[in-house]
Coordinates of C-alpha atoms in Angstrom, one line a residue:
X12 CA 46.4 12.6 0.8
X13 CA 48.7 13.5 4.1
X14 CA 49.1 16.9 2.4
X15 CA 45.2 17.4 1.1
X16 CA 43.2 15.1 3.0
X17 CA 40.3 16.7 1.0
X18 CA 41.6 14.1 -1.7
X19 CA 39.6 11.9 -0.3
X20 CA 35.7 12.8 -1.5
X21 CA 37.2 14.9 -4.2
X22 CA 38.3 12.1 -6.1
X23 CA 34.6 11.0 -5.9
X24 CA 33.2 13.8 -7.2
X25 CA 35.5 13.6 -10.3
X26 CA 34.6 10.0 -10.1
X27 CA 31.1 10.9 -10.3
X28 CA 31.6 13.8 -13.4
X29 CA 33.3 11.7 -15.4
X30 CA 31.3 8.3 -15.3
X31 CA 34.8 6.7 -14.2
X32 CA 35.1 4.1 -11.8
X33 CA 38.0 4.5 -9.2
X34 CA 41.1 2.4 -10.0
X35 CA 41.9 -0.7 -7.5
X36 CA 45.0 1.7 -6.3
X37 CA 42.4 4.6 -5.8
X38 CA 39.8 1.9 -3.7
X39 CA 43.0 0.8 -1.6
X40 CA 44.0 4.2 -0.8
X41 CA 40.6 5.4 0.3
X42 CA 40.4 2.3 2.4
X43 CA 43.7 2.6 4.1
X44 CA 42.7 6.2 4.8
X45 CA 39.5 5.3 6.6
X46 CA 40.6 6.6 9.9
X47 CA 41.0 9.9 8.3
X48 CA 37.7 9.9 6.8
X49 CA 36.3 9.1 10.5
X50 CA 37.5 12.3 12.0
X51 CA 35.4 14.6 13.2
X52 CA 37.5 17.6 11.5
X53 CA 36.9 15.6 8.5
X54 CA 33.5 13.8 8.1
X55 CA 32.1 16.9 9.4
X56 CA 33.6 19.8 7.3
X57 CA 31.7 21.6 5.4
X58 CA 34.0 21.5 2.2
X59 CA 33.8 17.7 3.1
X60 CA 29.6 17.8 3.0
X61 CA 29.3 20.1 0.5
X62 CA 31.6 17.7 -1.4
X63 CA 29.4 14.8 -0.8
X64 CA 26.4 16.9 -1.9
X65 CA 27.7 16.9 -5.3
X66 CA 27.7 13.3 -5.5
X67 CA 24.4 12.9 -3.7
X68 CA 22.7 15.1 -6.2
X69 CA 24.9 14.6 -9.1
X70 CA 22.2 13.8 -12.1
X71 CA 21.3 9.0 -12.7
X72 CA 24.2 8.0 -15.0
X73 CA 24.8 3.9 -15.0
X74 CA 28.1 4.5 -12.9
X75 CA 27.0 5.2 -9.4
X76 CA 29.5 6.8 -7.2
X77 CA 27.8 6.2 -4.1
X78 CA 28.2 2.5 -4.2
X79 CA 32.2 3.2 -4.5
X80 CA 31.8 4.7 -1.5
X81 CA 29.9 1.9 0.2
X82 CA 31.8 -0.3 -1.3
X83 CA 35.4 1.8 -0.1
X84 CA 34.3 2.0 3.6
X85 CA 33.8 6.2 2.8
X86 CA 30.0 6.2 3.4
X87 CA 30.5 4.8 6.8
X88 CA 33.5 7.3 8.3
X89 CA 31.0 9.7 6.7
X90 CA 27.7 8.6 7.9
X91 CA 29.1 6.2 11.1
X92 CA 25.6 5.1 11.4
X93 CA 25.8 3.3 8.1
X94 CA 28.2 1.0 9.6
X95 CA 25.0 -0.7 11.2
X96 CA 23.0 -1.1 8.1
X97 CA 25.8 -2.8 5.9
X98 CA 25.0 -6.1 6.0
X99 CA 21.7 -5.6 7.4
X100 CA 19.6 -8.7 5.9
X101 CA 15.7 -8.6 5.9
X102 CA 15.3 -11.8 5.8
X103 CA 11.6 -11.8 3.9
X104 CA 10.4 -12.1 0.7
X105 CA 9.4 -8.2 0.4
X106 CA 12.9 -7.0 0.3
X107 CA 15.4 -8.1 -2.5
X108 CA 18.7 -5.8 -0.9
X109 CA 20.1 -5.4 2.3
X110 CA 19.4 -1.8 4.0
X111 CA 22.2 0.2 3.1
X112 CA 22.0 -1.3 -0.2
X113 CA 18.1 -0.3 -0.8
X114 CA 19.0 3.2 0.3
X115 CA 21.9 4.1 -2.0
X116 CA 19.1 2.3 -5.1
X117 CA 16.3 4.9 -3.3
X118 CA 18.6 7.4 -4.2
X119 CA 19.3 6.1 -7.6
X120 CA 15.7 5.7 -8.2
X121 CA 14.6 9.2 -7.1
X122 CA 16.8 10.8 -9.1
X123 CA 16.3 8.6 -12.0
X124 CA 12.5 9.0 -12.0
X125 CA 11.3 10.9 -15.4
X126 CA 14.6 9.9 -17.7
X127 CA 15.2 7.9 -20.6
X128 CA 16.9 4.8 -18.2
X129 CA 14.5 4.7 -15.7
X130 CA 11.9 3.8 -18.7
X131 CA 14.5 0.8 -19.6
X132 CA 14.8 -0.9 -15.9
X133 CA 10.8 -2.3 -16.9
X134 CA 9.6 -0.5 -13.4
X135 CA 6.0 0.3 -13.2
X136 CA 6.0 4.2 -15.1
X137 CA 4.4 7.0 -12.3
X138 CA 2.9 9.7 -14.7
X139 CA 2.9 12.1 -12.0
X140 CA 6.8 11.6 -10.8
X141 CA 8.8 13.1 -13.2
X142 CA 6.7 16.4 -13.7
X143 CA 6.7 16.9 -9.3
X144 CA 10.2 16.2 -9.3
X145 CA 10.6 19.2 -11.3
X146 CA 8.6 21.4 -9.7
X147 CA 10.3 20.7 -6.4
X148 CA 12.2 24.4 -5.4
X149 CA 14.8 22.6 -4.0
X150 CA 16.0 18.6 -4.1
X151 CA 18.5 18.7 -1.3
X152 CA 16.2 17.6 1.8
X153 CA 14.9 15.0 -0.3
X154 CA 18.1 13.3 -1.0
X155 CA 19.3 12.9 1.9
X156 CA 15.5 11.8 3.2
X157 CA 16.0 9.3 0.8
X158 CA 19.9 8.4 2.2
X159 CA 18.5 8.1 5.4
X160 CA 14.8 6.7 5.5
X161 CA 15.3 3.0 6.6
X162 CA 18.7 4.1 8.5
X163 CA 16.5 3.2 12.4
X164 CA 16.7 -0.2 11.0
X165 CA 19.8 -1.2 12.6
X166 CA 17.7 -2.5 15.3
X167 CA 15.4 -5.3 13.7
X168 CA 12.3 -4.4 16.1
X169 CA 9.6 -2.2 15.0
X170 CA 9.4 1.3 15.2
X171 CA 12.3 2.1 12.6
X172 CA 10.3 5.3 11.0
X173 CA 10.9 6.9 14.7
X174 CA 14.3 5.8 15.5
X175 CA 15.4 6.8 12.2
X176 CA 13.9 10.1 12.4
X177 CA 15.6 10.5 15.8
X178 CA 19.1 9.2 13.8
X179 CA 18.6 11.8 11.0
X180 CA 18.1 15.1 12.9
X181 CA 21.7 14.1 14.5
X182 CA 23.3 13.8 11.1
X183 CA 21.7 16.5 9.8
X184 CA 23.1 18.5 12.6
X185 CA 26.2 17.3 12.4
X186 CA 26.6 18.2 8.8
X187 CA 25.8 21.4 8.8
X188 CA 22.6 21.5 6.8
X189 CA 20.1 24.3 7.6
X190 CA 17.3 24.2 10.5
X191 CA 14.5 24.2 7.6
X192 CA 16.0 21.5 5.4
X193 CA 16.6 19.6 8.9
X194 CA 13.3 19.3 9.8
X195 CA 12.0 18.3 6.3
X196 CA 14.4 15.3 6.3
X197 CA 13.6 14.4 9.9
X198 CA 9.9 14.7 8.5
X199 CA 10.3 12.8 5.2
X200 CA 12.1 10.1 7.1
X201 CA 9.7 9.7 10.2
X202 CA 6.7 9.6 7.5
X203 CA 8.0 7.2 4.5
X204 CA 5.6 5.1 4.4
X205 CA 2.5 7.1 5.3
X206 CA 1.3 7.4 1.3
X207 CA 1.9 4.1 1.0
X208 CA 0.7 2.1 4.0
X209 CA -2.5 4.8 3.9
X210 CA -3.0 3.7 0.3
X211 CA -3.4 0.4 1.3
X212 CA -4.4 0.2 4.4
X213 CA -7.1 2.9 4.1
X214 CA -10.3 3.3 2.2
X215 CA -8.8 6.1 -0.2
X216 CA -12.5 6.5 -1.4
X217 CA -13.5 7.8 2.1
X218 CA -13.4 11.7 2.6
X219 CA -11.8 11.4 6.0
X220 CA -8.8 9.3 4.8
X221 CA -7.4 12.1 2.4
X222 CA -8.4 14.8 4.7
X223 CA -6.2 13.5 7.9
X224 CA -3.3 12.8 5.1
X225 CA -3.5 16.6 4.6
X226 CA -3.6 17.4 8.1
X227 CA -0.5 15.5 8.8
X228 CA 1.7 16.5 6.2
X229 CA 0.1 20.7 5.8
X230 CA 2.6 21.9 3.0
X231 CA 2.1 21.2 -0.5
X232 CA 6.1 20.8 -0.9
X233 CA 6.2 18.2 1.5
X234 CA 3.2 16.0 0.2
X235 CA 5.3 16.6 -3.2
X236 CA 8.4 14.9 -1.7
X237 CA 6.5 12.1 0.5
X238 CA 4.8 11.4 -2.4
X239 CA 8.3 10.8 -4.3
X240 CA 9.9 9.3 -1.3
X241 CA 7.4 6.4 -1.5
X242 CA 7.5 5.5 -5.1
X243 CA 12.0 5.6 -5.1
X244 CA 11.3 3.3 -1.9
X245 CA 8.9 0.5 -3.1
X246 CA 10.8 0.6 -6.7
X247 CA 13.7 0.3 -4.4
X248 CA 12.1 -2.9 -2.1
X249 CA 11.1 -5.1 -5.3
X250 CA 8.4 -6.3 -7.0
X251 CA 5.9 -7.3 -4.3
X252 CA 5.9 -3.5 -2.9
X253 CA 5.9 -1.8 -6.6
X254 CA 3.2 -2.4 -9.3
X255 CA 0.6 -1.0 -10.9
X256 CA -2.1 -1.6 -8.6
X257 CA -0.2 -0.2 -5.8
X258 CA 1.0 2.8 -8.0
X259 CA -2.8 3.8 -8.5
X260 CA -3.7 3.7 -5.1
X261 CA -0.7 5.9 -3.9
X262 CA -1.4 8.4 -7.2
X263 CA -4.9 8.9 -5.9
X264 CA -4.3 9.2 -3.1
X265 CA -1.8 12.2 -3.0
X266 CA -3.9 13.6 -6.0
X267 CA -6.8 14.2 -3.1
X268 CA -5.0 15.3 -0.2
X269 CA -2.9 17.6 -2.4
X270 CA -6.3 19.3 -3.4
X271 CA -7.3 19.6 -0.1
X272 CA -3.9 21.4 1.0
X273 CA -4.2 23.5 -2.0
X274 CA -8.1 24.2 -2.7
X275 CA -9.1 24.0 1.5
X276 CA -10.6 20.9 3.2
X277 CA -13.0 19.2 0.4
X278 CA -16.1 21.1 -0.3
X279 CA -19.3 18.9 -0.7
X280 CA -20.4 21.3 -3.2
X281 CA -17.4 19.6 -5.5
X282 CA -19.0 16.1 -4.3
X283 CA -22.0 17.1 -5.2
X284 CA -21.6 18.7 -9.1
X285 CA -19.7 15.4 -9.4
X286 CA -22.7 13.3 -8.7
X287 CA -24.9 15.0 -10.8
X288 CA -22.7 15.4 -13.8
X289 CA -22.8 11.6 -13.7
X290 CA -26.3 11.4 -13.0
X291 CA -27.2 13.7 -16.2
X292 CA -24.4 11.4 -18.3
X293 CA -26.3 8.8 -17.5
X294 CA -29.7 10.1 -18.4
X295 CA -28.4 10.8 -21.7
X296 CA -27.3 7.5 -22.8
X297 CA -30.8 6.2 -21.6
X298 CA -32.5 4.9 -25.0
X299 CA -36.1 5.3 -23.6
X300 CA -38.0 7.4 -21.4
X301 CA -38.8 3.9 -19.2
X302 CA -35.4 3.5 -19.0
X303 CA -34.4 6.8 -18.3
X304 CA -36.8 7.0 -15.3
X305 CA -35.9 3.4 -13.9
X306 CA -32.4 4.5 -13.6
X307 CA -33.1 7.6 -12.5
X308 CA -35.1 5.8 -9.4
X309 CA -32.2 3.5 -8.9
X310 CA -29.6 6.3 -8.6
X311 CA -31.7 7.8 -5.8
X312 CA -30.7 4.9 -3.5
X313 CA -27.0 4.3 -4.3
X314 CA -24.9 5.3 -2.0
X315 CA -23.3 8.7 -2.1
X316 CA -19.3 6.7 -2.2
X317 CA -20.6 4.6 -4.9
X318 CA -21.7 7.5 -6.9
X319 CA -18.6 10.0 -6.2
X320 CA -16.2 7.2 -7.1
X321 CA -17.5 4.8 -9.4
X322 CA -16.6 5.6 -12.9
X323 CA -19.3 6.8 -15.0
X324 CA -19.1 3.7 -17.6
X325 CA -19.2 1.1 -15.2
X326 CA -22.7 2.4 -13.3
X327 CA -24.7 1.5 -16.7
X328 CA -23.0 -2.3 -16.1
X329 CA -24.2 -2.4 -12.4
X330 CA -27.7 -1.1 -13.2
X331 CA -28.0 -4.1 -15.7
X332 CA -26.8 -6.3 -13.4
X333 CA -29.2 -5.3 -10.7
X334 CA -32.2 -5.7 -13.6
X335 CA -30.9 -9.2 -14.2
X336 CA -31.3 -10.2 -10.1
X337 CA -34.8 -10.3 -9.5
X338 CA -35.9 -13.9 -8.3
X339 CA -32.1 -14.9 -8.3
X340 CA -29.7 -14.8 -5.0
X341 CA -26.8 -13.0 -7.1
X342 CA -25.7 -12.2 -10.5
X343 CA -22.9 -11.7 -11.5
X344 CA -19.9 -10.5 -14.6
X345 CA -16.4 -11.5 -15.0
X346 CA -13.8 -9.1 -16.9
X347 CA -10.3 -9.6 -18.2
X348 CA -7.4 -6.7 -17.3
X349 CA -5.6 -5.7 -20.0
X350 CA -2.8 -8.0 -19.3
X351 CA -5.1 -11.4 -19.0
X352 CA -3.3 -11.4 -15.7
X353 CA -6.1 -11.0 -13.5
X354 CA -10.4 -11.0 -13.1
X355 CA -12.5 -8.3 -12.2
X356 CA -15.8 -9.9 -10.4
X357 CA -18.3 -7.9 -10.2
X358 CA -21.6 -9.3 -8.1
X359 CA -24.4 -8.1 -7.4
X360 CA -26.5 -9.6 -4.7
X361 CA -29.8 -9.3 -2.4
X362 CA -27.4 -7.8 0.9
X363 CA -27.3 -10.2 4.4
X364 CA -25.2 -10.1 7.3
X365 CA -21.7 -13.0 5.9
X366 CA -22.0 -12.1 2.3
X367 CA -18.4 -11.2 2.4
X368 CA -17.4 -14.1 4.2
X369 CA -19.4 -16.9 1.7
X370 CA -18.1 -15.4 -1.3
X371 CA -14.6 -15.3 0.2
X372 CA -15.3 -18.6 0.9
X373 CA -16.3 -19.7 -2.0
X374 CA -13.7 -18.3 -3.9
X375 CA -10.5 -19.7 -1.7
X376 CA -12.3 -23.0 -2.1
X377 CA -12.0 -23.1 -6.0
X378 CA -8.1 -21.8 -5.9
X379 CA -9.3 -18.4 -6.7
X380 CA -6.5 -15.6 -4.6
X381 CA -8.6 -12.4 -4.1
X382 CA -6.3 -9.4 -4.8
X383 CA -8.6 -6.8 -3.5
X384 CA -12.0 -6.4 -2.9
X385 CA -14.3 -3.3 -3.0
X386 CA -17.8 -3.3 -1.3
X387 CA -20.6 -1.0 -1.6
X388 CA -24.4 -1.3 -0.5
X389 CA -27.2 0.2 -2.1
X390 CA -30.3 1.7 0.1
X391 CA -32.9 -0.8 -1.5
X392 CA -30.9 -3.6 0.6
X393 CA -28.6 -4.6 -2.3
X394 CA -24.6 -5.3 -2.4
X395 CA -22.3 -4.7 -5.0
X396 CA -19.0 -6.2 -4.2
X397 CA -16.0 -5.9 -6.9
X398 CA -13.3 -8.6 -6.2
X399 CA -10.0 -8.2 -8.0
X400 CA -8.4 -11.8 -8.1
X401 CA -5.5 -14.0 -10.4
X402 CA -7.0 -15.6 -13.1
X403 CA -8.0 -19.4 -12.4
X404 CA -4.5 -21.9 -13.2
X405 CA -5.8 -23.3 -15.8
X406 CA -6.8 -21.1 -18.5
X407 CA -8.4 -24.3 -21.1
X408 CA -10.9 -24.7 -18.6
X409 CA -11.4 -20.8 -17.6
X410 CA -15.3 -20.7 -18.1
X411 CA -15.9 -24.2 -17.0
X412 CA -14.7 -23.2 -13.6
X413 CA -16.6 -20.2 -13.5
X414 CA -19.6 -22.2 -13.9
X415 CA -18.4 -24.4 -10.7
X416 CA -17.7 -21.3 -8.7
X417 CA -21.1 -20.2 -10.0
X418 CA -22.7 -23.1 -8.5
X419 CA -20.9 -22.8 -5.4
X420 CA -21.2 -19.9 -4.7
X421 CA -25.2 -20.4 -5.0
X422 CA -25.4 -23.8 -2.8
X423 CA -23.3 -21.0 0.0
X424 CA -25.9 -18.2 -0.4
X425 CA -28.8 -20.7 0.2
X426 CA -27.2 -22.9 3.4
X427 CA -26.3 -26.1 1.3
X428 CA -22.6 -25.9 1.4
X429 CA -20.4 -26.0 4.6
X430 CA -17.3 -23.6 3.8
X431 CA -15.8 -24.2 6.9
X432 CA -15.7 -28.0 6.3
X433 CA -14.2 -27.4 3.2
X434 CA -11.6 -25.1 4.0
X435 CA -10.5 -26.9 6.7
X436 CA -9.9 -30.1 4.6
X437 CA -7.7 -27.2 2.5
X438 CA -6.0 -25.9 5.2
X439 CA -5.4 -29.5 6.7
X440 CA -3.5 -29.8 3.1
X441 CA -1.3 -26.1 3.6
X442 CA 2.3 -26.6 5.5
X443 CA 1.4 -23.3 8.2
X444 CA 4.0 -20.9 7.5
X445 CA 3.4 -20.4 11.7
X446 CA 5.4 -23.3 12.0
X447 CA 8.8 -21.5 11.0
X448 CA 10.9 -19.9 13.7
X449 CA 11.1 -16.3 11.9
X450 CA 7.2 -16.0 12.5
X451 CA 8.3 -15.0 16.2
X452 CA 9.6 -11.9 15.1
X453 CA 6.6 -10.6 13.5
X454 CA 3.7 -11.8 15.5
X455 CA -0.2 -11.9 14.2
X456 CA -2.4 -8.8 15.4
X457 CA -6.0 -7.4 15.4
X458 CA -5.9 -3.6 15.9
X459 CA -9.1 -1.7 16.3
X460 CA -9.0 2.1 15.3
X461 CA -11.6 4.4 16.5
X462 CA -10.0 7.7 15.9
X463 CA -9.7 7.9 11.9
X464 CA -13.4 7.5 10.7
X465 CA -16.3 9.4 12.2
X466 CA -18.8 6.4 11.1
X467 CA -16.9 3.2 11.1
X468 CA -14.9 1.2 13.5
X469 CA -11.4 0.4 11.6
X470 CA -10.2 -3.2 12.1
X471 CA -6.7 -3.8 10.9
X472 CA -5.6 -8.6 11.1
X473 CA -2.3 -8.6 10.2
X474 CA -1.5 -12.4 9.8
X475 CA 0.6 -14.9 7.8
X476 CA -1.8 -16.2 5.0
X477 CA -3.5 -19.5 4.4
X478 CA -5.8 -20.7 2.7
X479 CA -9.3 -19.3 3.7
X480 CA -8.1 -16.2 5.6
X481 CA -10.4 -13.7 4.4
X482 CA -13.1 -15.9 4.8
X483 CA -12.3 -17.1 8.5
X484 CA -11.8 -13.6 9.3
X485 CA -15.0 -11.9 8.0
X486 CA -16.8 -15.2 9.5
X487 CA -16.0 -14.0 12.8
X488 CA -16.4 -10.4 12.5
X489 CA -20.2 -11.9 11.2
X490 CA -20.0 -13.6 14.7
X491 CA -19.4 -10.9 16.5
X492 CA -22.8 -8.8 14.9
X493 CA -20.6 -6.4 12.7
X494 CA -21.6 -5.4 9.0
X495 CA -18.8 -4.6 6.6
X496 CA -18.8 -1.5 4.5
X497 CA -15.4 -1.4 3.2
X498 CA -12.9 -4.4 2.8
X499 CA -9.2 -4.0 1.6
X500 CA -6.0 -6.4 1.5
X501 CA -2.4 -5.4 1.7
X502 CA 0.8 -6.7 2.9
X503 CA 3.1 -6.3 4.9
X504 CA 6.7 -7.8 4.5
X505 CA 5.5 -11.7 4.2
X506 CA 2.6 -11.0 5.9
X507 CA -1.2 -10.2 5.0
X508 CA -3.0 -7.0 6.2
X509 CA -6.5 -6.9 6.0
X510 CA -8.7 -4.2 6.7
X511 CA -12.3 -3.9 7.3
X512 CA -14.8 -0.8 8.3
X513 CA -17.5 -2.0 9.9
X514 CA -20.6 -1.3 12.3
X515 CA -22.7 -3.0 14.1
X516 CA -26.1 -4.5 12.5
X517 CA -27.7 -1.0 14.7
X518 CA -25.4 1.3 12.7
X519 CA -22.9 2.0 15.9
X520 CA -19.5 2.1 15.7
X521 CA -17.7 -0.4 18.1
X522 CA -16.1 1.6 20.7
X523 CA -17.0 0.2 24.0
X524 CA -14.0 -1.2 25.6
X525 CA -16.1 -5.1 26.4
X526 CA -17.4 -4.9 22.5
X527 CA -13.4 -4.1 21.5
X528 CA -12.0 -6.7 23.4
X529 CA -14.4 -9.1 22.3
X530 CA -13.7 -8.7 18.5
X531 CA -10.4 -8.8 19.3
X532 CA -10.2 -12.1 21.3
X533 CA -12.6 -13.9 18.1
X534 CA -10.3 -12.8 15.2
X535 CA -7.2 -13.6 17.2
X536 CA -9.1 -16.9 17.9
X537 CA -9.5 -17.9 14.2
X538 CA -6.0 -16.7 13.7
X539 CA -4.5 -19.2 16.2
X540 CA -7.1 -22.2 15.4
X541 CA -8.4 -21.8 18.8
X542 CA -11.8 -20.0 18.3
X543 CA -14.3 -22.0 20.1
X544 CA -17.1 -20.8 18.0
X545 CA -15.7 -22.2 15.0
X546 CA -14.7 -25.2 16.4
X547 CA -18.3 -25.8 17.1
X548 CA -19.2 -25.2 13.4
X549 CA -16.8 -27.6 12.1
X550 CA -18.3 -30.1 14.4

């Protein structure tokens, strides 16, 4: 090694060929020899990079030469800036590994994504990630993207996306690679999570949200490798970032905003063939001419979203529904997912200003968790809202407490049920997770977004969860004369992240600074127990 201290990541790469594990001599020699690694003539040669290139790309095998050089102290005379991000704990229950840990598994997830093992770990399967992978001209940026995206996180405040960006273009630079494949990384890394908090955060269904996805990111290669980027990191985080609910709403997502890089912004000529293809698909299965016309009529006054996205098979459901409401304050049909694991809800109701909020209510007072919701509103003044919740806990009793929700949920529509009595009594019941000292670090906010829809106002509550949340929440924004048109729940490390586009009950977006501030001081108010408006209504 005094002689040839190239030894020293060439003993990796064999490592790495082989499948081998280094020997406990080979670990102690690398260790002792950390000061050598550190040198600038060293960590920074390029026989010394390219070197660690051949590991970094070297194809998934169940030996993983990276962690040997974790675990030796190499990565960190390597990459100094690892030193930080060790033993970096996030201490939540969103993330299973510390930092550096979960980036040497990105890594090992990336490049296992499309083999034979990656099939056998039981990870949600992405039938898009294998075929992109392989399409990508060249893997290098993304690698080391996928090294370094979470490497800002050596400082536990927010803003690690930036910092890390600003920590990458110095390594990048330091090593050698080229300017092109240095501003891809810096790219990759500063955007990681823009698929996936867009995807959850966003109303994927809306036009705008794929078309300012595709602004940002402008080249098809790069949408390829966020795209990939974001699945390796939630496989990487653990289950709570990672299934298939979340893989759908990321696949759709890039699908769109991939189209629009590749085929120009979105046409509405493509919006509208869409519509009609359903429209004549639906004719067709019509079994009279009666029936054929009355759907026909209906169709006229759904919503353009509601027609562009709905599946074709589930519009002949919500047209029976709406012939089953007449005379009735809501309908309703429950389906089982595949799994039994969870209950799609489909209602269908006569719309009013808090019909969110009740059923929300309603709901969280029967011990039902909404997953997700989806909201739509017809022009003839009627609502169809899809909720997406966990099957009720006891499943001997499953239709039996449908027929209490049912009732509920009736004596709510018509004033003879006070949900805020109720939920307080529940919340009374719930140990606040507000209590616990690590809540300072990640305080509650309301954030109000003007800029990324031309029709709605965006308003993102990120809170800890209790019971009743989504209903105290759409409660106020009722109380504060705003209509919601889209609704979505996501999280954020232990935290909930709800998202609502809404207007005011004149069609206006809410963009006045008095109007913003308002909203903003009721949600918060709920938020904190100190809203004096619903303090009056539990009185």
């Amino acid at each position: 090694i005094m002689d040839n201290p190239l030894l020293l990541v060439r003993i990796f790469v064999e490592s790495a060929v082989h499948k081998a594990p280094l020997t406990a001599e080979a670990r102690r020699l690398v260790r002792e020899f950390n000061d050598v690694i550190s040198r600038p003539e060293f960590k920074d040669a390029p026989e010394v990079v390219a070197a660690f290139e051949r590991v970094l790309a070297r194809p998934m095998s169940e030996f993983n030469a990276l962690n040997a050089m974790l675990d030796t102290g190499f990565l960190m005379g390597f990459i100094p800036e690892f030193e930080h991000v060790v033993n970096r704990i996030q201490f939540d229950q969103y993330h299973l590994y510390p930092v550096a840990r979960h980036l040497l598994l990105t890594v090992r997830r990336l490049k296992a994504i499309g083999t034979e093992k990656r099939q056998s770990t039981g990870e949600a399967a992405d039938p898009l990630a294998p075929a992109i992978y392989q399409e990508l001209r060249s893997k290098k940026a993304l690698l080391w993207a996928a090294l370094l995206h979470d490497i800002g996180k050596a400082e536990p405040s927010s803003g690690h996306s930036e910092r890390g960006a600003a920590v990458a273009d110095r390594i990048c630079r330091s090593k050698g690679l080229s300017p092109a494949d240095t501003d891809t990384v810096v790219f990759l890394v500063r955007h990681h999570l823009l698929l996936f908090d867009t995807a959850l955060r966003r109303d994927i269904n809306d036009e705008e949200t794929a078309l300012q996805t595709a602004r940002k990111v402008v080249k098809a290669e790069r949408l390829k490798m966020l795209y990939l980027l974001g699945v390796a990191d939630a496989q990487a985080t653990g289950p709570k970032a990672w299934n298939e609910w979340t893989a759908s709403l990321m696949r759709s997502l890039f699908l769109k905003s991939l189209n629009i890089i590749e085929k120009g912004e979105l046409a509405s000529r493509r919006a509208i063939r869409v519509i009609e293809e359903k429209r004549e698909r639906i004719a067709m299965a019509a079994r009279s001419q009666a029936e054929r016309k009355f759907n026909d009529d209906l169709m006229n006054v759904m919503s353009p979203r509601y027609l562009l996205y709905t599946p074709s098979q589930e519009i002949p459901e919500h047209i029976a529904l709406f012939r089953q409401l007449e005379g009735q304050s809501f309908v309703w049909r429950i389906d089982k997912s595949g799994d039994d694991a969870t209950r799609t809800i489909t209602i269908c109701a006569k719309d009013r200003p808090g019909l969110l909020s009740r059923i929300a209510g309603v709901l969280t007072l029967n011990n039902i968790n909404i997953l997700d919701v989806r909201i739509f509103t017809w022009r003839n003044n009627t609502a169809l809202d899809i909720f997406e919740v966990q099957k009720p806990p006891d499943p001997f009793f499953e239709d039996e407490r449908w027929r209490k929700v049912a009732g509920k949920l009736r004596a709510a529509l018509n004033d003879e049920l006070d949900l805020s009595a109720g939920l307080a009594l529940k919340q009374d019941r719930f140990e606040s997770i507000q209590d616990k000292a690590m809540t300072k670090d990640r305080p509650q906010k309301v954030i109000i977004d003007n800029h990324s829809s031309s029709f709605f106002t965006i308003i993102e509550v990120i809170a800890w969860d209790f019971p009743g949340l989504l209903y105290r929440i759409t409660d106020a924004i009722f109380r504060c004369r705003l209509d919601i048109w889209v609704a979505k729940s996501a999280n954020q490390v232990d935290q909930v992240v709800d998202v609502f586009y809404v207007r005011t009950f004149d069609g206006e977006k809410v963009d006045a600074p008095e109007q913003e501030d308002y909203v903003c001081r009721t949600i918060e108010g709920v938020l904190s127990g100190s809203d004096p408006g619903e303090r009056q209504m539990k009185a």
